[in-house]
Short mmCIF file of C-alpha atoms in Angstrom, two decimals:
data_model
loop_
_atom_site.label_atom_id
_atom_site.label_comp_id
_atom_site.label_asym_id
_atom_site.label_seq_id
_atom_site.Cartn_x
_atom_site.Cartn_y
_atom_site.Cartn_z
CA MET A 30 106.92 127.64 144.54
CA PHE A 31 109.14 125.02 146.15
CA GLU A 32 107.79 121.53 146.86
CA ALA A 33 109.77 118.37 147.70
CA ARG A 34 108.12 115.07 148.55
CA LEU A 35 109.97 112.17 150.17
CA VAL A 36 108.26 108.82 150.78
CA GLN A 37 110.70 107.97 153.57
CA SER A 38 110.40 110.73 156.16
CA SER A 39 112.97 108.73 158.16
CA ILE A 40 115.70 110.04 155.83
CA LEU A 41 114.93 113.65 156.77
CA LYS A 42 114.63 112.70 160.47
CA LYS A 43 118.06 111.03 160.35
CA VAL A 44 119.59 113.98 158.51
CA LEU A 45 118.41 116.33 161.28
CA GLU A 46 119.74 113.90 163.89
CA ALA A 47 123.08 114.03 162.07
CA ILE A 48 123.48 117.80 162.09
CA LYS A 49 121.55 119.21 165.05
CA ASP A 50 124.38 118.58 167.54
CA LEU A 51 126.84 120.64 165.51
CA LEU A 52 124.57 123.35 164.13
CA ASN A 53 121.82 125.43 165.73
CA GLU A 54 120.64 126.81 162.43
CA ALA A 55 121.45 126.36 158.75
CA THR A 56 120.31 127.53 155.34
CA PHE A 57 118.72 124.98 153.02
CA ASP A 58 119.64 126.16 149.52
CA CYS A 59 117.06 124.77 147.12
CA SER A 60 117.48 124.76 143.36
CA ASP A 61 116.22 122.55 140.57
CA SER A 62 119.19 120.21 141.17
CA GLY A 63 118.24 119.59 144.78
CA ILE A 64 118.77 120.80 148.34
CA GLN A 65 122.22 121.84 149.53
CA LEU A 66 123.37 122.88 152.97
CA GLN A 67 126.77 124.12 154.07
CA ALA A 68 127.42 125.46 157.54
CA MET A 69 130.22 125.67 160.09
CA ASP A 70 129.71 124.96 163.77
CA ASN A 71 129.96 127.97 166.08
CA SER A 72 133.68 127.40 166.77
CA HIS A 73 134.50 127.31 163.01
CA VAL A 74 136.44 124.09 163.58
CA SER A 75 134.05 121.81 161.69
CA LEU A 76 131.80 122.20 158.66
CA VAL A 77 128.77 120.23 157.49
CA SER A 78 128.12 119.93 153.77
CA MET A 79 124.95 118.10 152.78
CA ASN A 80 123.43 117.43 149.39
CA LEU A 81 120.04 115.87 148.58
CA ARG A 82 119.60 115.46 144.80
CA SER A 83 116.22 116.38 143.31
CA ASP A 84 115.99 113.04 141.46
CA GLY A 85 115.99 111.30 144.85
CA PHE A 86 112.64 112.82 145.75
CA ASP A 87 109.33 111.35 144.66
CA LYS A 88 108.19 114.78 143.61
CA TYR A 89 110.40 117.85 143.36
CA ARG A 90 109.50 121.27 142.10
CA CYS A 91 111.62 124.42 142.45
CA ASP A 92 110.46 127.21 140.20
CA ARG A 93 113.03 129.68 141.52
CA ASN A 94 116.10 129.14 143.72
CA ILE A 95 115.12 129.59 147.33
CA SER A 96 117.27 129.75 150.47
CA MET A 97 115.44 128.77 153.63
CA GLY A 98 117.04 129.72 156.95
CA MET A 99 116.03 126.96 159.33
CA ASN A 100 116.23 126.80 163.10
CA LEU A 101 117.34 123.16 163.40
CA GLY A 102 115.99 122.78 166.92
CA SER A 103 112.50 123.77 165.74
CA MET A 104 112.83 121.64 162.61
CA THR A 105 113.80 118.66 164.78
CA LYS A 106 110.70 119.17 166.94
CA ILE A 107 108.49 119.23 163.84
CA LEU A 108 110.12 116.15 162.31
CA LYS A 109 109.62 114.28 165.59
CA CYS A 110 105.89 114.63 164.83
CA ALA A 111 106.33 112.48 161.71
CA ALA A 112 106.14 108.69 161.94
CA ASN A 113 109.01 106.89 160.23
CA GLU A 114 106.67 105.49 157.59
CA ASP A 115 104.99 108.82 156.88
CA VAL A 116 105.43 110.57 153.57
CA VAL A 117 106.91 114.04 154.14
CA THR A 118 106.48 117.05 151.85
CA MET A 119 108.35 120.32 152.37
CA LYS A 120 106.87 123.32 150.60
CA ALA A 121 107.33 127.08 150.49
CA GLN A 122 106.11 129.93 148.30
CA ASP A 123 108.78 131.96 146.49
CA ASN A 124 110.40 134.53 148.87
CA ALA A 125 108.22 133.15 151.66
CA ASP A 126 109.01 133.65 155.33
CA THR A 127 107.61 130.29 156.37
CA VAL A 128 108.02 126.67 155.26
CA THR A 129 105.33 124.00 155.62
CA PHE A 130 105.95 120.35 156.41
CA VAL A 131 103.13 117.94 155.50
CA PHE A 132 103.18 114.40 156.93
CA GLU A 133 100.87 111.81 155.38
CA SER A 134 100.31 108.39 156.95
CA PRO A 135 100.71 105.49 154.47
CA ASN A 136 96.94 104.91 154.31
CA GLN A 137 96.27 108.64 153.92
CA GLU A 138 93.95 108.55 156.93
CA LYS A 139 96.07 111.04 158.85
CA VAL A 140 97.50 114.20 157.25
CA SER A 141 99.37 116.75 159.42
CA ASP A 142 100.82 120.08 158.39
CA TYR A 143 103.30 122.17 160.38
CA GLU A 144 104.25 125.69 159.39
CA MET A 145 107.62 126.96 160.62
CA LYS A 146 108.95 130.51 160.50
CA LEU A 147 112.11 130.92 158.44
CA MET A 148 115.16 132.86 159.68
CA ASN A 149 117.29 135.43 157.89
CA LEU A 150 120.73 133.83 158.09
CA ASP A 151 123.78 135.49 156.60
CA GLN A 152 125.21 133.17 154.01
CA GLU A 153 128.92 132.65 154.55
CA HIS A 154 129.86 129.99 152.04
CA LEU A 155 133.37 128.57 152.15
CA GLY A 156 135.19 127.43 149.04
CA ILE A 157 136.28 123.84 149.58
CA PRO A 158 139.16 123.05 147.19
CA GLU A 159 138.99 119.79 145.25
CA THR A 160 141.67 117.64 146.91
CA GLU A 161 143.48 114.44 145.92
CA TYR A 162 143.67 112.82 149.37
CA ALA A 163 146.78 110.95 150.51
CA CYS A 164 144.65 108.35 152.30
CA VAL A 165 141.03 107.31 151.81
CA VAL A 166 139.70 104.78 154.33
CA ARG A 167 136.32 103.08 154.10
CA LEU A 168 135.04 101.17 157.13
CA PRO A 169 131.74 100.11 158.69
CA ALA A 170 130.01 103.20 160.08
CA GLY A 171 129.12 101.36 163.29
CA GLU A 172 132.75 100.40 163.78
CA PHE A 173 133.89 104.00 163.39
CA ALA A 174 131.22 105.19 165.85
CA ARG A 175 132.36 102.56 168.37
CA ILE A 176 136.03 103.57 168.00
CA CYS A 177 135.27 107.28 168.47
CA ARG A 178 133.14 106.58 171.51
CA ASP A 179 135.64 104.22 173.14
CA LEU A 180 138.67 106.45 172.53
CA SER A 181 136.94 109.64 173.71
CA GLN A 182 137.03 108.16 177.22
CA PHE A 183 140.85 108.37 177.20
CA GLY A 184 141.53 111.83 175.90
CA GLU A 185 140.12 114.77 174.04
CA SER A 186 142.25 114.07 170.96
CA VAL A 187 142.34 111.13 168.60
CA VAL A 188 145.41 110.50 166.45
CA ILE A 189 144.50 108.80 163.16
CA SER A 190 147.47 107.17 161.47
CA CYS A 191 147.06 105.60 158.05
CA THR A 192 149.54 103.29 156.34
CA LYS A 193 149.15 100.69 153.61
CA GLU A 194 148.68 98.02 156.31
CA GLY A 195 145.65 99.76 157.73
CA VAL A 196 144.52 102.56 159.98
CA LYS A 197 145.32 103.14 163.67
CA PHE A 198 143.28 105.30 166.06
CA SER A 199 145.03 106.38 169.28
CA SER A 200 144.21 108.47 172.31
CA ALA A 201 145.95 109.21 175.60
CA GLY A 202 145.09 111.09 178.74
CA ASP A 203 145.01 110.97 182.53
CA ILE A 204 143.80 107.39 182.82
CA GLY A 205 146.23 106.01 180.27
CA SER A 206 146.41 105.41 176.54
CA ALA A 207 144.55 103.38 173.91
CA ASN A 208 145.34 102.19 170.38
CA ILE A 209 142.89 100.60 167.95
CA LYS A 210 144.40 99.15 164.79
CA LEU A 211 142.18 98.13 161.87
CA ALA A 212 143.86 96.01 159.22
CA GLN A 213 142.64 96.13 155.65
CA THR A 214 140.17 93.31 155.30
CA SER A 215 141.18 90.78 152.67
CA ASN A 216 138.11 89.06 151.28
CA VAL A 217 134.89 89.91 153.05
CA ASP A 218 131.64 88.65 151.62
CA LYS A 219 129.75 91.84 152.42
CA GLU A 220 131.03 95.15 151.05
CA GLU A 221 129.73 97.04 154.08
CA LEU A 222 131.88 94.99 156.48
CA ALA A 223 135.11 95.75 154.62
CA VAL A 224 137.93 98.00 155.79
CA THR A 225 139.76 99.36 152.78
CA VAL A 226 142.66 101.81 152.61
CA GLU A 227 143.66 103.63 149.42
CA MET A 228 147.01 105.18 150.24
CA GLN A 229 149.14 107.52 148.14
CA GLU A 230 151.39 108.33 151.11
CA PRO A 231 151.13 107.59 154.86
CA VAL A 232 149.35 110.24 156.94
CA THR A 233 149.12 110.91 160.69
CA LEU A 234 146.77 113.63 161.94
CA THR A 235 145.30 114.64 165.31
CA PHE A 236 141.64 115.61 165.80
CA ALA A 237 139.37 116.59 168.67
CA SER A 238 137.30 113.57 169.72
CA ARG A 239 134.19 115.53 170.53
CA TYR A 240 133.74 116.59 166.89
CA LEU A 241 134.35 113.04 165.67
CA ASN A 242 131.65 111.85 168.06
CA SER A 243 129.24 114.51 166.75
CA PHE A 244 129.89 113.31 163.20
CA THR A 245 128.96 109.74 164.14
CA LYS A 246 125.38 110.90 164.76
CA ALA A 247 125.05 110.27 161.02
CA THR A 248 125.73 106.55 161.49
CA SER A 249 122.07 105.59 161.03
CA LEU A 250 122.21 107.01 157.47
CA SER A 251 124.77 104.63 156.03
CA ASN A 252 126.45 101.26 156.66
CA VAL A 253 129.79 102.61 155.50
CA VAL A 254 131.74 105.75 156.38
CA GLN A 255 134.62 107.18 154.33
CA LEU A 256 137.53 109.08 155.92
CA SER A 257 139.74 111.16 153.61
CA MET A 258 143.02 112.57 154.89
CA SER A 259 146.04 114.49 153.65
CA PRO A 260 148.84 116.11 155.66
CA ASP A 261 147.74 119.43 157.18
CA VAL A 262 144.30 119.62 155.64
CA PRO A 263 140.90 119.02 157.24
CA LEU A 264 139.64 115.47 157.62
CA VAL A 265 136.58 114.59 155.55
CA VAL A 266 134.07 112.14 157.10
CA GLU A 267 131.45 111.16 154.52
CA TYR A 268 128.20 109.23 154.88
CA ARG A 269 126.05 108.47 151.85
CA ILE A 270 122.32 109.15 152.20
CA GLY A 271 120.76 106.24 150.35
CA GLU A 272 120.64 106.95 146.64
CA ILE A 273 119.70 110.57 147.18
CA GLY A 274 122.85 112.30 148.45
CA HIS A 275 125.50 112.56 151.13
CA ILE A 276 126.60 114.32 154.28
CA ARG A 277 130.27 115.38 154.47
CA TYR A 278 131.85 116.64 157.70
CA TYR A 279 135.11 118.58 157.53
CA LEU A 280 137.28 118.83 160.63
CA ALA A 281 140.32 121.08 161.04
CA PRO A 282 143.27 119.15 162.52
CA LYS A 283 145.07 119.90 165.78
CA ILE A 284 148.58 121.11 165.00
CA GLU A 285 151.71 121.15 167.19
CA ASP A 286 152.20 124.80 168.03
CA GLU B 22 149.53 120.06 173.67
CA ASP B 23 148.39 120.36 170.01
CA MET B 24 146.61 123.55 169.08
CA GLN B 25 143.17 123.27 167.43
CA SER B 26 143.29 125.01 164.04
CA LYS B 27 140.32 126.76 162.39
CA LEU B 28 138.80 125.94 159.01
CA SER B 29 139.47 129.48 157.81
CA ARG B 30 143.13 128.43 157.70
CA PHE B 31 142.27 125.98 154.91
CA PHE B 32 139.07 127.21 153.25
CA SER B 33 138.55 130.70 151.91
CA LYS B 34 135.23 132.52 152.10
CA ASN B 35 133.49 132.61 148.74
#
């Protein structure tokens, strides 16, 4: 028996919002430590890795590890039936072929349950090597979303260049070119407004803007986004999910041929 | 024009 209860259904709604552009389906791997998801987009250029820890749920029970193949379009439709303030419970019998979502209104006057068929998805897990990144940038998630959106109007690639002064985002195309430079903030009163750069060595990498824009669908989950870069390895874009977990997006760089 | 690489270049299948 698997059962996970979350008081804030909005977290699950935002998680689906954050992954449904990139992925059509994904396997939710549930164990007693929590729910994990790892899936590449169809082009195998980007990967989503999500983790929701069991101690972040109000109630969590997982008698035996269970992998639930979810159609994310269907799951999105079901989660749209939950009000933001509803309590959501996901539950499934061991080796079940369906999962049930129960939404309870705060005053318990309305209880809805939705049963969704599960899919048999082949599990292709990638080994992601632990990496000491040359540059780790933290900036306001809204700022990053704005930069990606603005620059994607100029070209289909964004060059991210990180030095100890700060980070520069550039794009060029038919209409011209654009550069956005963010300096490290010195003393900001609020942590989530800071731009910080931890640099071991300067890095400049090129990425496809459309993937960066897909990643920013996770902006509603966190005030801060973290970008980790090293020469010739995928970019990592990480959003924390409250106190319960994180979503990490990996993006393969564009390389001069 | 830069060529888009694939993740399989960096991550191996488990």
